[in-house]
């Protein structure tokens, strides 16, 4: 069957397994095969991390059971296909939250760990791997091992952010964080240009648990880098649960729907809807964390050819200059981006290939049209020149040489893979494209 | 469910390792019922039990049940009835061996009948007096559109489900007299293990959609429900194709 990542620009013809029971997962993994295998979980990575053209994928979405929960300590044990959004809603009813959550609740805990995902609170609570206490990992040999940050920490660090290449996670234990309510108190404020934006975020992250910025990637000149900053903190009081309904993108939008004009208009609208003094309100945390989840299949907005997402991180000191260059390249190219996100991060991820680093991260979508690869190439160059890195969860275009320069712990990662997977059982389109095994 | 606020509703889920049954258990528990999971794969049932109880806070029990072992059904039903509050029944088990494999191995035909027909009758037969005594409640059974007409590709399975459908018509009349509803669900395609990898599927229901449809059908005391509902139209056409044409068709 044909599968694609969330961006739908890259596809793969695969033999897919979809076990519904735990022994079925092991059985699928141990099946005879000539080419390698990789897990496809929620499919919310944009590029080719969960794809394996010509080979096998094992879909884990049906293994979505919570195996135990301790509402004193906040420790939950999950099958790998439990979605972070489900876990969040269940945890909230016991006054806990998943401490780190990406911008979609449809990512699974398996995918969350394999990309060591980060949220809007990265500067305060780190990334997903910092909250996982153990993982039952089926190694490429078929052996099942419980790995923890302490026992065989090298294997643990290779698995956190290891884009599925160390084996199959069968279950994991996550430590939830206690909260007082299901809500956050959020503030929105306008920033007129990039410098103001960075100054505001620098200040906000000292004070607030969550900080994120929406940036108008079509604005140029004096307005370059203008946007809206959101900051938020745990609220003391409950709020009404968000309505459960979701709108569905009923049909594929024609490719031309996402053009320069519609994108600029959207961005201008998004920017100007907010009064200059900003505003403050109480919001359900799920609504705050997952704004796009209200529209099912929103990726179809980009038409059949799909889109790419570019997300890079730049170190603190390089950020002001590097971000300006990136924004100039983007607004100059005129392809535009529907919603661009700029946020600060404060901590390194623990995995060999973890993305987070102290500094800033910028993420944008580009429709898959002629010229997009050249633009991505330029952005890759700028990122590299400023000591930054591109996020594997989003990437579908980076070159292998750049990847090797961006991830200095690649050798340690390779050493673990050579030890546990000498026959290269695990394989993916991303692993081949980025020559991760050398 | 019929409204009686003080009553503790339970759903007995037979064949609980099916993904539709799993989704049904979650949905029924979300709506406030306690659950008894019954089936053969005890490890899997244990996982689902924990999951449903963590997600919903309801009580979830597990009992071993083998549809083919009819001798054990009387004791099984005793046990289930003792553990249940106010009893409702969701029957999900079924077996669909490939027709061409059945053609060369009669044991597979026997198994299909033993599970889909005899097994279902046996357990429903023993549950019926308890339901009558209760004087209210719901029975929902996953049958199949395959029972609507004997097809080249599926006629042994189809005939077992057809027998089941006829049995359910009678059971419906019997239990109706005591206030219990009996709903025959005829799924077209559901996206489960049974159909994974089969080419040419269309109008497929996800397990969650199918489970919700079953629960709604029970609440409305429906008699026969196609899932997804378009299948009513499709089967209507298929039922009306003249036999001299139908026998030549490759479906
Ligand atoms: C709208 C949207 C917003 C997002 N926002 C953010 C964000 O704010 N921060 C962020 O960090 N990311 C974000 N992401 C990216 C997303 O969180 C990651 O791509 C995540 O890994 C997706 O999880 P998944 O379950 O969909 O996994 P998939 O995309 O299916 O797979 C991801 C990787 O995990 C591996 N994997 C999954 N399960 C297992 C397992 N059981 N065993 C071994 N390997 C496994 C796969 O092989 C693959 O390499 C966003 C994505 C979307 C669509
Ligand atoms: N999927 C479809 O498109 C479709 C269409 C029409 C009708 N149906 C019907 O829907 C129901 C659910 O099936 P499914 O699609 O979820 O397929 P499935 O995953 O194969 O489920 C079948 C279930 O029946 C159970 N079972 C088989 N033999 C049993 C026995 N002797 N005793 C107890 N349980 C037994 C299996 O349990 P074990 O774990 O013990 O094997 C399994 O849980 C079945 O009745 C099927 O006929 C399905």
mmCIF file of N, CA, C and O in Angstrom, chain A residues 1 16 18 20-22 59 62 64-69 79 86 90, chain B residues 17 19 22 26 41 44 47-48 50-51 54-55 191-193 196 207:
data_model
loop_
_atom_site.group_PDB
_atom_site.id
_atom_site.type_symbol
_atom_site.label_atom_id
_atom_site.label_comp_id
_atom_site.label_asym_id
_atom_site.label_seq_id
_atom_site.Cartn_x
_atom_site.Cartn_y
_atom_site.Cartn_z
ATOM 1 N N UNK A 1 0.818 -1.198 0.000
ATOM 2 C CA UNK A 1 0.000 0.000 0.000
ATOM 3 C C UNK A 1 0.862 1.262 0.000
ATOM 4 O O UNK A 1 2.039 1.203 0.315
ATOM 5 N N UNK A 16 2.618 -3.329 4.493
ATOM 6 C CA UNK A 16 2.272 -2.828 5.829
ATOM 7 C C UNK A 16 1.660 -3.910 6.702
ATOM 8 O O UNK A 16 0.817 -4.679 6.257
ATOM 9 N N UNK A 18 -0.359 -4.428 10.442
ATOM 10 C CA UNK A 18 -1.063 -3.622 11.435
ATOM 11 C C UNK A 18 -1.590 -4.520 12.554
ATOM 12 O O UNK A 18 -2.770 -4.818 12.641
ATOM 13 N N UNK A 20 -3.018 -5.933 15.994
ATOM 14 C CA UNK A 20 -3.964 -5.383 16.964
ATOM 15 C C UNK A 20 -3.654 -5.852 18.379
ATOM 16 O O UNK A 20 -4.264 -5.399 19.331
ATOM 17 N N UNK A 21 -2.747 -6.821 18.479
ATOM 18 C CA UNK A 21 -2.412 -7.345 19.804
ATOM 19 C C UNK A 21 -0.908 -7.357 19.995
ATOM 20 O O UNK A 21 -0.159 -7.436 19.026
ATOM 21 N N UNK A 22 -0.499 -7.379 21.271
ATOM 22 C CA UNK A 22 0.924 -7.305 21.567
ATOM 23 C C UNK A 22 1.731 -8.429 20.908
ATOM 24 O O UNK A 22 2.760 -8.158 20.285
ATOM 25 N N UNK A 59 2.526 -0.803 11.548
ATOM 26 C CA UNK A 59 1.700 0.281 12.065
ATOM 27 C C UNK A 59 1.301 -0.054 13.498
ATOM 28 O O UNK A 59 0.821 -1.152 13.776
ATOM 29 N N UNK A 62 -3.073 0.579 16.349
ATOM 30 C CA UNK A 62 -4.096 -0.226 17.029
ATOM 31 C C UNK A 62 -3.657 -0.649 18.434
ATOM 32 O O UNK A 62 -4.465 -1.153 19.214
ATOM 33 N N UNK A 64 -3.170 0.711 21.353
ATOM 34 C CA UNK A 64 -3.386 2.027 21.964
ATOM 35 C C UNK A 64 -4.001 1.909 23.348
ATOM 36 O O UNK A 64 -4.886 2.659 23.704
ATOM 37 N N UNK A 65 -3.508 0.914 24.103
ATOM 38 C CA UNK A 65 -4.102 0.748 25.430
ATOM 39 C C UNK A 65 -3.197 1.257 26.545
ATOM 40 O O UNK A 65 -1.979 1.110 26.491
ATOM 41 N N UNK A 66 -3.836 1.814 27.550
ATOM 42 C CA UNK A 66 -3.108 2.227 28.739
ATOM 43 C C UNK A 66 -3.069 1.016 29.656
ATOM 44 O O UNK A 66 -4.099 0.430 29.958
ATOM 45 N N UNK A 67 -1.861 0.612 30.038
ATOM 46 C CA UNK A 67 -1.717 -0.669 30.731
ATOM 47 C C UNK A 67 -1.777 -0.528 32.241
ATOM 48 O O UNK A 67 -2.095 -1.482 32.940
ATOM 49 N N UNK A 68 -1.461 0.654 32.734
ATOM 50 C CA UNK A 68 -1.676 0.906 34.157
ATOM 51 C C UNK A 68 -1.526 2.391 34.419
ATOM 52 O O UNK A 68 -0.881 3.101 33.640
ATOM 53 N N UNK A 69 -2.119 2.838 35.484
ATOM 54 C CA UNK A 69 -2.008 4.245 35.856
ATOM 55 C C UNK A 69 -2.025 4.338 37.371
ATOM 56 O O UNK A 69 -2.839 3.710 38.023
ATOM 57 N N UNK A 79 0.821 1.230 25.902
ATOM 58 C CA UNK A 79 1.237 0.631 24.643
ATOM 59 C C UNK A 79 1.723 1.783 23.746
ATOM 60 O O UNK A 79 1.342 2.935 23.946
ATOM 61 N N UNK A 86 -5.014 11.656 23.740
ATOM 62 C CA UNK A 86 -5.855 10.801 24.584
ATOM 63 C C UNK A 86 -5.308 10.765 26.012
ATOM 64 O O UNK A 86 -6.043 10.909 26.979
ATOM 65 N N UNK A 90 -7.184 11.973 29.516
ATOM 66 C CA UNK A 90 -7.390 11.074 30.646
ATOM 67 C C UNK A 90 -6.659 11.624 31.873
ATOM 68 O O UNK A 90 -7.205 11.684 32.972
ATOM 69 N N UNK B 17 -11.666 -9.624 22.176
ATOM 70 C CA UNK B 17 -10.365 -9.271 21.584
ATOM 71 C C UNK B 17 -10.513 -8.676 20.187
ATOM 72 O O UNK B 17 -9.550 -8.196 19.613
ATOM 73 N N UNK B 19 -11.254 -5.800 17.562
ATOM 74 C CA UNK B 19 -11.069 -4.363 17.741
ATOM 75 C C UNK B 19 -12.406 -3.625 17.835
ATOM 76 O O UNK B 19 -12.489 -2.575 18.454
ATOM 77 N N UNK B 22 -13.496 -4.108 21.426
ATOM 78 C CA UNK B 22 -12.674 -3.245 22.264
ATOM 79 C C UNK B 22 -13.224 -1.817 22.242
ATOM 80 O O UNK B 22 -13.379 -1.177 23.281
ATOM 81 N N UNK B 26 -15.011 0.425 25.335
ATOM 82 C CA UNK B 26 -14.663 1.801 25.702
ATOM 83 C C UNK B 26 -15.873 2.715 25.643
ATOM 84 O O UNK B 26 -16.119 3.510 26.548
ATOM 85 N N UNK B 41 -8.383 -14.896 24.444
ATOM 86 C CA UNK B 41 -7.029 -14.357 24.594
ATOM 87 C C UNK B 41 -6.956 -13.549 25.890
ATOM 88 O O UNK B 41 -7.181 -12.340 25.920
ATOM 89 N N UNK B 44 -4.712 -10.447 26.195
ATOM 90 C CA UNK B 44 -5.253 -9.289 25.492
ATOM 91 C C UNK B 44 -6.433 -8.682 26.247
ATOM 92 O O UNK B 44 -6.553 -7.464 26.364
ATOM 93 N N UNK B 47 -5.306 -6.548 29.098
ATOM 94 C CA UNK B 47 -4.861 -5.213 28.670
ATOM 95 C C UNK B 47 -6.046 -4.289 28.423
ATOM 96 O O UNK B 47 -6.052 -3.130 28.829
ATOM 97 N N UNK B 48 -7.039 -4.820 27.729
ATOM 98 C CA UNK B 48 -8.208 -3.991 27.441
ATOM 99 C C UNK B 48 -8.940 -3.619 28.733
ATOM 100 O O UNK B 48 -9.399 -2.488 28.896
ATOM 101 N N UNK B 50 -7.732 -3.179 31.743
ATOM 102 C CA UNK B 50 -7.024 -2.114 32.437
ATOM 103 C C UNK B 50 -7.256 -0.784 31.712
ATOM 104 O O UNK B 50 -7.530 0.246 32.328
ATOM 105 N N UNK B 51 -7.146 -0.842 30.388
ATOM 106 C CA UNK B 51 -7.310 0.370 29.581
ATOM 107 C C UNK B 51 -8.681 0.998 29.791
ATOM 108 O O UNK B 51 -8.799 2.198 30.023
ATOM 109 N N UNK B 54 -8.978 2.474 33.281
ATOM 110 C CA UNK B 54 -8.228 3.730 33.447
ATOM 111 C C UNK B 54 -8.916 4.867 32.702
ATOM 112 O O UNK B 54 -9.043 5.978 33.210
ATOM 113 N N UNK B 55 -9.384 4.587 31.486
ATOM 114 C CA UNK B 55 -9.990 5.655 30.685
ATOM 115 C C UNK B 55 -11.313 6.155 31.251
ATOM 116 O O UNK B 55 -11.671 7.306 31.070
ATOM 117 N N UNK B 191 -12.953 -2.018 9.331
ATOM 118 C CA UNK B 191 -11.505 -2.026 9.184
ATOM 119 C C UNK B 191 -10.862 -2.733 10.377
ATOM 120 O O UNK B 191 -10.364 -2.098 11.297
ATOM 121 N N UNK B 192 -10.896 -4.058 10.353
ATOM 122 C CA UNK B 192 -10.364 -4.844 11.476
ATOM 123 C C UNK B 192 -9.355 -5.869 10.958
ATOM 124 O O UNK B 192 -9.086 -5.942 9.762
ATOM 125 N N UNK B 193 -8.867 -6.686 11.877
ATOM 126 C CA UNK B 193 -7.959 -7.777 11.523
ATOM 127 C C UNK B 193 -8.538 -8.698 10.455
ATOM 128 O O UNK B 193 -7.828 -9.232 9.608
ATOM 129 N N UNK B 196 -8.045 -6.811 7.121
ATOM 130 C CA UNK B 196 -6.780 -6.126 6.834
ATOM 131 C C UNK B 196 -6.084 -6.804 5.662
ATOM 132 O O UNK B 196 -5.922 -8.017 5.648
ATOM 133 N N UNK B 207 -13.383 0.761 13.598
ATOM 134 C CA UNK B 207 -13.949 0.095 14.777
ATOM 135 C C UNK B 207 -14.728 1.063 15.671
ATOM 136 O O UNK B 207 -15.788 0.703 16.176
#
